[in-house]
PDB file of N, CA and C in Angstrom:
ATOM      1  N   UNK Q  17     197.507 186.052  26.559  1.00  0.00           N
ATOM      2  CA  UNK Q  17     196.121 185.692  26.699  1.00  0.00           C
ATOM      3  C   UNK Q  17     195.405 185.796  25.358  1.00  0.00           C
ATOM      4  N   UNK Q  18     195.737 186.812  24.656  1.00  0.00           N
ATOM      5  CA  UNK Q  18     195.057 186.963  23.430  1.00  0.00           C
ATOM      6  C   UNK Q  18     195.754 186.291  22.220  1.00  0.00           C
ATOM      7  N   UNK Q  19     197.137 185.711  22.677  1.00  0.00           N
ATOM      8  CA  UNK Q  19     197.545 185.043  21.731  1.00  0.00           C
ATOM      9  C   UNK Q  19     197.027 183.563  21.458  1.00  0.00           C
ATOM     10  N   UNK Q  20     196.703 182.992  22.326  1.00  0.00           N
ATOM     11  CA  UNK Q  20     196.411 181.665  22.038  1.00  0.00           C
ATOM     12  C   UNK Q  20     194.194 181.895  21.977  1.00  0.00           C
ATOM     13  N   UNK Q  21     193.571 182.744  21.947  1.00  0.00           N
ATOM     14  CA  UNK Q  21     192.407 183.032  21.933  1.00  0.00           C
ATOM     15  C   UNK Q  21     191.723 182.087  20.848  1.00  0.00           C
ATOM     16  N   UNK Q  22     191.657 180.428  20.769  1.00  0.00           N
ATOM     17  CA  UNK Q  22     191.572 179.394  19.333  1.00  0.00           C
ATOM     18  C   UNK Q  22     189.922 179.988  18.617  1.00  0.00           C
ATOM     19  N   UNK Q  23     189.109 179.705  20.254  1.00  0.00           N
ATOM     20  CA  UNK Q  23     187.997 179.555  19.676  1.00  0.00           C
ATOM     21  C   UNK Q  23     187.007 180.977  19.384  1.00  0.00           C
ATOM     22  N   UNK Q  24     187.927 181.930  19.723  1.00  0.00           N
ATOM     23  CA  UNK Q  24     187.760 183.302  18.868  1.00  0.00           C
ATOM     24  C   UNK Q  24     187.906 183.283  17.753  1.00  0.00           C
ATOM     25  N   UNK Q  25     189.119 182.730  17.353  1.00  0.00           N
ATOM     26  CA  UNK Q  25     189.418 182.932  15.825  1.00  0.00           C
ATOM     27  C   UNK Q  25     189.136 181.976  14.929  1.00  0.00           C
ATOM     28  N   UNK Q  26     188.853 181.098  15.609  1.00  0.00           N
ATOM     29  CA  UNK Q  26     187.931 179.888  14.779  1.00  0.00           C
ATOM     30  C   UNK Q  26     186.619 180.312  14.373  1.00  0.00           C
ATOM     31  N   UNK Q  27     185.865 181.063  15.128  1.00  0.00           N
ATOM     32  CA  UNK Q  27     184.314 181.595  15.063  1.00  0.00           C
ATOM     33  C   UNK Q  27     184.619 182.682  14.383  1.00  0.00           C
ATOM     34  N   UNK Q  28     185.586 183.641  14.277  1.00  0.00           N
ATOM     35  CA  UNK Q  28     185.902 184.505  13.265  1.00  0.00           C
ATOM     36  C   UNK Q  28     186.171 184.017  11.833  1.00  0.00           C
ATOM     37  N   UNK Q  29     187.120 182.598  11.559  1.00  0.00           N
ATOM     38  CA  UNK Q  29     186.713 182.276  10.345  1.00  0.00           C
ATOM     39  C   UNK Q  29     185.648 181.617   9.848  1.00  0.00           C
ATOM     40  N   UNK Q  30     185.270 181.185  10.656  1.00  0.00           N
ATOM     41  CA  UNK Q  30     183.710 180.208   9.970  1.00  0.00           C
ATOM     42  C   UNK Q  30     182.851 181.495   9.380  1.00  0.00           C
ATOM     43  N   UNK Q  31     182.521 182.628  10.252  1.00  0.00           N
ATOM     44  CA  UNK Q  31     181.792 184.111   9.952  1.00  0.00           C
ATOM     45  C   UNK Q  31     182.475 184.726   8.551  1.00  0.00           C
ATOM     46  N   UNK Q  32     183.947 184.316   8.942  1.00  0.00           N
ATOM     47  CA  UNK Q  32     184.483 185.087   7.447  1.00  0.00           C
ATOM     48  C   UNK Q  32     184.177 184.458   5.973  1.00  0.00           C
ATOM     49  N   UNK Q  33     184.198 183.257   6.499  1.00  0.00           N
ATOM     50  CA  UNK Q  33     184.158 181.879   5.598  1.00  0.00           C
ATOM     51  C   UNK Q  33     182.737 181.970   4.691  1.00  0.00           C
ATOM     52  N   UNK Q  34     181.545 181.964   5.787  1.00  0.00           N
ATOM     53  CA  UNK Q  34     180.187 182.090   5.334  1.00  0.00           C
ATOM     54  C   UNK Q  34     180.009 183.245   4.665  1.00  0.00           C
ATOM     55  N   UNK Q  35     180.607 184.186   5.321  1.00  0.00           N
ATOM     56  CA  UNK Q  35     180.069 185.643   4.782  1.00  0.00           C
ATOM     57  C   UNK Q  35     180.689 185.787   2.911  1.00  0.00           C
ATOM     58  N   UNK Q  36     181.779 185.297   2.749  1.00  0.00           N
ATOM     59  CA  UNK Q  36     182.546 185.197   1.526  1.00  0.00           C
ATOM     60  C   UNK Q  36     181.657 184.267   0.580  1.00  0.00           C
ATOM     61  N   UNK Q  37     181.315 182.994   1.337  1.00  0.00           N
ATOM     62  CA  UNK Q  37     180.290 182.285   0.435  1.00  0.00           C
ATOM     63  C   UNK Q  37     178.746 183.010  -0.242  1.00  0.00           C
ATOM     64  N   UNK Q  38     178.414 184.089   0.517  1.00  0.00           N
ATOM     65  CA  UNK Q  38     177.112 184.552   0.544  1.00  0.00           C
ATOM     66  C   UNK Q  38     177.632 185.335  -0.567  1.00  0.00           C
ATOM     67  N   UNK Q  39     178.637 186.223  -0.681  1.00  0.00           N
ATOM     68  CA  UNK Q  39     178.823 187.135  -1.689  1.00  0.00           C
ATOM     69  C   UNK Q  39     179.181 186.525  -3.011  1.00  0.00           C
ATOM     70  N   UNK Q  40     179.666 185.609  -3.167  1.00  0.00           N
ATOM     71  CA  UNK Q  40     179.932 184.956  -3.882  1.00  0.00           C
ATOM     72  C   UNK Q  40     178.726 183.939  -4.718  1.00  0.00           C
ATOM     73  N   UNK Q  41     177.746 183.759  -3.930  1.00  0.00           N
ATOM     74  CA  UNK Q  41     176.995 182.926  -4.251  1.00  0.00           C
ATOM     75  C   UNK Q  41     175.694 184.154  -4.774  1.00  0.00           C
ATOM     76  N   UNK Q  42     175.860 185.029  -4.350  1.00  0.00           N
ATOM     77  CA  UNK Q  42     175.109 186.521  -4.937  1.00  0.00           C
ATOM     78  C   UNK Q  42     175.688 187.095  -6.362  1.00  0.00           C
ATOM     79  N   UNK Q  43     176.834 186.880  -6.203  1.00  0.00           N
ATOM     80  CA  UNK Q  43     177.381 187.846  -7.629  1.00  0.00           C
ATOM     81  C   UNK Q  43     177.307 186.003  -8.770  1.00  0.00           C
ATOM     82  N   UNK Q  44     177.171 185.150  -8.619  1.00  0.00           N
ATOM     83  CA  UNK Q  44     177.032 184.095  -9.530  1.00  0.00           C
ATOM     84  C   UNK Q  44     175.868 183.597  -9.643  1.00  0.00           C
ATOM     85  N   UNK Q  45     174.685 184.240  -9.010  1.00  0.00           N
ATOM     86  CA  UNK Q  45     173.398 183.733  -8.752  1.00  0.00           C
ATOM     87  C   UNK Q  45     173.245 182.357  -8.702  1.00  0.00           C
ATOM     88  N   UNK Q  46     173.951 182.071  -7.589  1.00  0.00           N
ATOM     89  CA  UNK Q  46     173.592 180.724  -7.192  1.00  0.00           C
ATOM     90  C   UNK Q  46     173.690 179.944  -5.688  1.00  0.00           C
ATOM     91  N   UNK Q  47     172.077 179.806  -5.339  1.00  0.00           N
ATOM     92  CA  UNK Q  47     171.698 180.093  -3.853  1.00  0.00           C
ATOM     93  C   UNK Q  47     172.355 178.911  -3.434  1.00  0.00           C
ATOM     94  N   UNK Q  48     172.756 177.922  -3.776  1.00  0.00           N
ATOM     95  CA  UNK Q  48     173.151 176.732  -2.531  1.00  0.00           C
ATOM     96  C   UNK Q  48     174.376 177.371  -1.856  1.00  0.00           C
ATOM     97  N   UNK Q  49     175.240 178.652  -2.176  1.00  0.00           N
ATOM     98  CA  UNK Q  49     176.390 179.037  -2.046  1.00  0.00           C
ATOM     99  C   UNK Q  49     175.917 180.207  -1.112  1.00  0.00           C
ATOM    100  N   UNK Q  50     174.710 180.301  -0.920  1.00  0.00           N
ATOM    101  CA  UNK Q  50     174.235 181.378  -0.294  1.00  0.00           C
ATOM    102  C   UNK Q  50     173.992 181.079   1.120  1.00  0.00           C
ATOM    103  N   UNK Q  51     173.967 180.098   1.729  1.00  0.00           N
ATOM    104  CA  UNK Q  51     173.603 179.037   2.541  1.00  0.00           C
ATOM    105  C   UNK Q  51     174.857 178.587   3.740  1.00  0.00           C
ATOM    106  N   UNK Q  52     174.808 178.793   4.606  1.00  0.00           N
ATOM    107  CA  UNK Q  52     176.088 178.648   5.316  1.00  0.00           C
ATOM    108  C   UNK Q  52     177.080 177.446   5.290  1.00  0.00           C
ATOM    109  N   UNK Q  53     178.473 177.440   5.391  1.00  0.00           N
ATOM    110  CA  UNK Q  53     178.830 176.257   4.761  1.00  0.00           C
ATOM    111  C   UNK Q  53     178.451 175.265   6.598  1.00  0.00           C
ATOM    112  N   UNK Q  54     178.959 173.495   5.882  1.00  0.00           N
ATOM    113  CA  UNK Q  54     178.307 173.000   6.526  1.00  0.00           C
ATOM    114  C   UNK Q  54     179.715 172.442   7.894  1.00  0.00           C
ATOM    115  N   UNK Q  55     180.868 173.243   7.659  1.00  0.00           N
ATOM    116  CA  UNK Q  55     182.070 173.080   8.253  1.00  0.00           C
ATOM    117  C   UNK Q  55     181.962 173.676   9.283  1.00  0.00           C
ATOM    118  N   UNK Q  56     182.085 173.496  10.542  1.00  0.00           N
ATOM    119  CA  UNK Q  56     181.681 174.483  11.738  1.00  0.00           C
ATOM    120  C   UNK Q  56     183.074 174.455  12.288  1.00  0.00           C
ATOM    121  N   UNK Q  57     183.172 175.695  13.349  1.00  0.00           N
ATOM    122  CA  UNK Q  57     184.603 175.562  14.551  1.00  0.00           C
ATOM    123  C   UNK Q  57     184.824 174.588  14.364  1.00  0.00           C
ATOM    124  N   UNK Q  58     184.137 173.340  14.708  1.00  0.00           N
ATOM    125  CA  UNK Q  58     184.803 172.115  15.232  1.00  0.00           C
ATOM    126  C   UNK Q  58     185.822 171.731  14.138  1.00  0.00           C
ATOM    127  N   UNK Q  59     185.393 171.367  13.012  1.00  0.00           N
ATOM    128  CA  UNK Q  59     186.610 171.382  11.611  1.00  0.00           C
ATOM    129  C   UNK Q  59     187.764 172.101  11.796  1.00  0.00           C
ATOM    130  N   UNK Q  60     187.673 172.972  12.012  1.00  0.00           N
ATOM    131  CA  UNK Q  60     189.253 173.963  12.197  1.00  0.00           C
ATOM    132  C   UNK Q  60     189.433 173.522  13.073  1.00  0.00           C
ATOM    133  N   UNK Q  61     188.887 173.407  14.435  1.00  0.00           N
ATOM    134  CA  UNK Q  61     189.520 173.139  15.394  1.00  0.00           C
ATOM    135  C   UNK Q  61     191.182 171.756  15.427  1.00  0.00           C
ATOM    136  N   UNK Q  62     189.636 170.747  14.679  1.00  0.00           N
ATOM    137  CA  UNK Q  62     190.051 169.077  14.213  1.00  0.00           C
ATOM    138  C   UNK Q  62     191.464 169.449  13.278  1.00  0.00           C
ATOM    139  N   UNK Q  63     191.566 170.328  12.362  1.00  0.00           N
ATOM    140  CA  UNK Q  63     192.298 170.269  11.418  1.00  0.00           C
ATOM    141  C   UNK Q  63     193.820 171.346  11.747  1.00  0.00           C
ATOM    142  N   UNK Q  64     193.701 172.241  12.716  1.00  0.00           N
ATOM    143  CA  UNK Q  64     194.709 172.774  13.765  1.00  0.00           C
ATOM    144  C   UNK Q  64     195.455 171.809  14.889  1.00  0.00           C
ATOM    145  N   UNK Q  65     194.495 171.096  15.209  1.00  0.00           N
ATOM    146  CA  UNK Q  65     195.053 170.317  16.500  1.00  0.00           C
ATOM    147  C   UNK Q  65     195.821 168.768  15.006  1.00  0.00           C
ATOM    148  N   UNK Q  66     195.344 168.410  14.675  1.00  0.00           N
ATOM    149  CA  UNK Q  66     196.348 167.506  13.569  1.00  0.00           C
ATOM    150  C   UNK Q  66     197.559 168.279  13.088  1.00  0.00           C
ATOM    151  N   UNK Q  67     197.096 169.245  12.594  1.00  0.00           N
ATOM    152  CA  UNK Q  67     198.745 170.530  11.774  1.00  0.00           C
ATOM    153  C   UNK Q  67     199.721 170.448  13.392  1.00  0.00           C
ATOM    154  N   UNK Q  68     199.236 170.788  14.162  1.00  0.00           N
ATOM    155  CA  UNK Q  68     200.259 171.081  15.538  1.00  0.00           C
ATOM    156  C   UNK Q  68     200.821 169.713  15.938  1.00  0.00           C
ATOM    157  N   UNK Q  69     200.103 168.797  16.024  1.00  0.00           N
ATOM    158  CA  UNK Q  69     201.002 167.344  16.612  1.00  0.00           C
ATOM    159  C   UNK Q  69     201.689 167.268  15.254  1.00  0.00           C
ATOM    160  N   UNK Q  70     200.875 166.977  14.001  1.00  0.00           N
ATOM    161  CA  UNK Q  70     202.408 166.426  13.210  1.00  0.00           C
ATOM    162  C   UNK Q  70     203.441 167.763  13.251  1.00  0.00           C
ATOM    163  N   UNK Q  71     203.045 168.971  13.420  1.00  0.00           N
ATOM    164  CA  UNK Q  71     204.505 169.879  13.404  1.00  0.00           C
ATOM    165  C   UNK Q  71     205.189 169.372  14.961  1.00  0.00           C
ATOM    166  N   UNK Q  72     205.176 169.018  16.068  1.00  0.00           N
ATOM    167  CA  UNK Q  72     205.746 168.544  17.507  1.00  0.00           C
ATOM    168  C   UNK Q  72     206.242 167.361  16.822  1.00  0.00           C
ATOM    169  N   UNK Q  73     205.872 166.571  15.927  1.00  0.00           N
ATOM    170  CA  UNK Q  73     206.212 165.077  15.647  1.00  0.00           C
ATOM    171  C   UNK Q  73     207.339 164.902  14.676  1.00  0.00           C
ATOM    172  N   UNK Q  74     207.456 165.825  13.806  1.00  0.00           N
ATOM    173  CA  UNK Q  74     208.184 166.613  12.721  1.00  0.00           C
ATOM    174  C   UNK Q  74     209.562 167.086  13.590  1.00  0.00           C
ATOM    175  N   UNK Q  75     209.145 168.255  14.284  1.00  0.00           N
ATOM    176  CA  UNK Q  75     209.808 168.562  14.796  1.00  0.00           C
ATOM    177  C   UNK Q  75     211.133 167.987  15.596  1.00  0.00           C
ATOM    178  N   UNK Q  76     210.136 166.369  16.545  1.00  0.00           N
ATOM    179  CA  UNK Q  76     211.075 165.697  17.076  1.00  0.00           C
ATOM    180  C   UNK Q  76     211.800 165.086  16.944  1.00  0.00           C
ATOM    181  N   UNK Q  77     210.996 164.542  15.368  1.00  0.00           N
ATOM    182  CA  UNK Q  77     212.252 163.200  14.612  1.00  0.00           C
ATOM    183  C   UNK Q  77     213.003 164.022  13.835  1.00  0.00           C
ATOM    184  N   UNK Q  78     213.322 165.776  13.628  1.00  0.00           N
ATOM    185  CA  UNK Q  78     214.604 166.433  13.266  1.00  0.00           C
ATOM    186  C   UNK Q  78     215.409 166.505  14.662  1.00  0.00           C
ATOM    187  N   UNK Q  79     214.962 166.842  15.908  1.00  0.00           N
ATOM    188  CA  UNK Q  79     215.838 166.842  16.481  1.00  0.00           C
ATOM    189  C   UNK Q  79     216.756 165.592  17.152  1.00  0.00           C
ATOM    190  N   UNK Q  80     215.993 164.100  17.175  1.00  0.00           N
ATOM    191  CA  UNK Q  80     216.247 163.050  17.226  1.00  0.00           C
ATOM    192  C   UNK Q  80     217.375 162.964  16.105  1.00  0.00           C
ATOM    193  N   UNK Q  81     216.842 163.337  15.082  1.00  0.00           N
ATOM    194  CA  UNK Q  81     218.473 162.999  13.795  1.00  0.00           C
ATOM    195  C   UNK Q  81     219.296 163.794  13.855  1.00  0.00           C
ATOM    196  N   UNK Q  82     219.232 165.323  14.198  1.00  0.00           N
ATOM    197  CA  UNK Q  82     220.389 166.309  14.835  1.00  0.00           C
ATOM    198  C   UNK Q  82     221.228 165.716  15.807  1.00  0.00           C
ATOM    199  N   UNK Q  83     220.507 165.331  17.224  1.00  0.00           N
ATOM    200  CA  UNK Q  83     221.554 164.584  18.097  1.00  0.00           C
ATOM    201  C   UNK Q  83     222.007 163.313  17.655  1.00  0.00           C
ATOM    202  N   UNK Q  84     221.639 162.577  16.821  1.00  0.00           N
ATOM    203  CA  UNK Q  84     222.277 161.247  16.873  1.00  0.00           C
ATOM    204  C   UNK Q  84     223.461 161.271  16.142  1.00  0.00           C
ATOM    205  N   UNK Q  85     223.687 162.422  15.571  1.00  0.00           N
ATOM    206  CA  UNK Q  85     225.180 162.342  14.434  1.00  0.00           C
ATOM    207  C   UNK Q  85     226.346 163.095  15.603  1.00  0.00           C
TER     208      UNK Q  85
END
């Protein structure tokens, strides 16, 4: 149950994400970095669900060339 928990840990990095920008944008004095970025869950989400089909798609055309020999 807690392993597949996406949109926990998606909202955990966007928080980690912003919070890193804020410090960062403090120790270089420079506020547009201070400002939350403009990438929300949904981006990770978009960019997890692409990484997982091409790894299933990857995956299949190795095992497609494993059995055919």
């Amino acid at each position: 149950m807690f392993l597949f928990d996406l949109r926990g840990a998606t909202g955990k990095a966007v928080a980690r994400r912003n919070a890193v920008r804020a410090v960062t944008g403090a120790r270089n004095l420079d506020l547009r970095l201070t400002e939350p970025s403009r990438l929300g869950a949904w981006f990770f989400r978009v960019v997890g669900g692409i990484g997982l089909l091409g790894g299933l798609f990857l995956g299949f055309i190795g095992l497609a060339l494993t059995l055919a020999e």
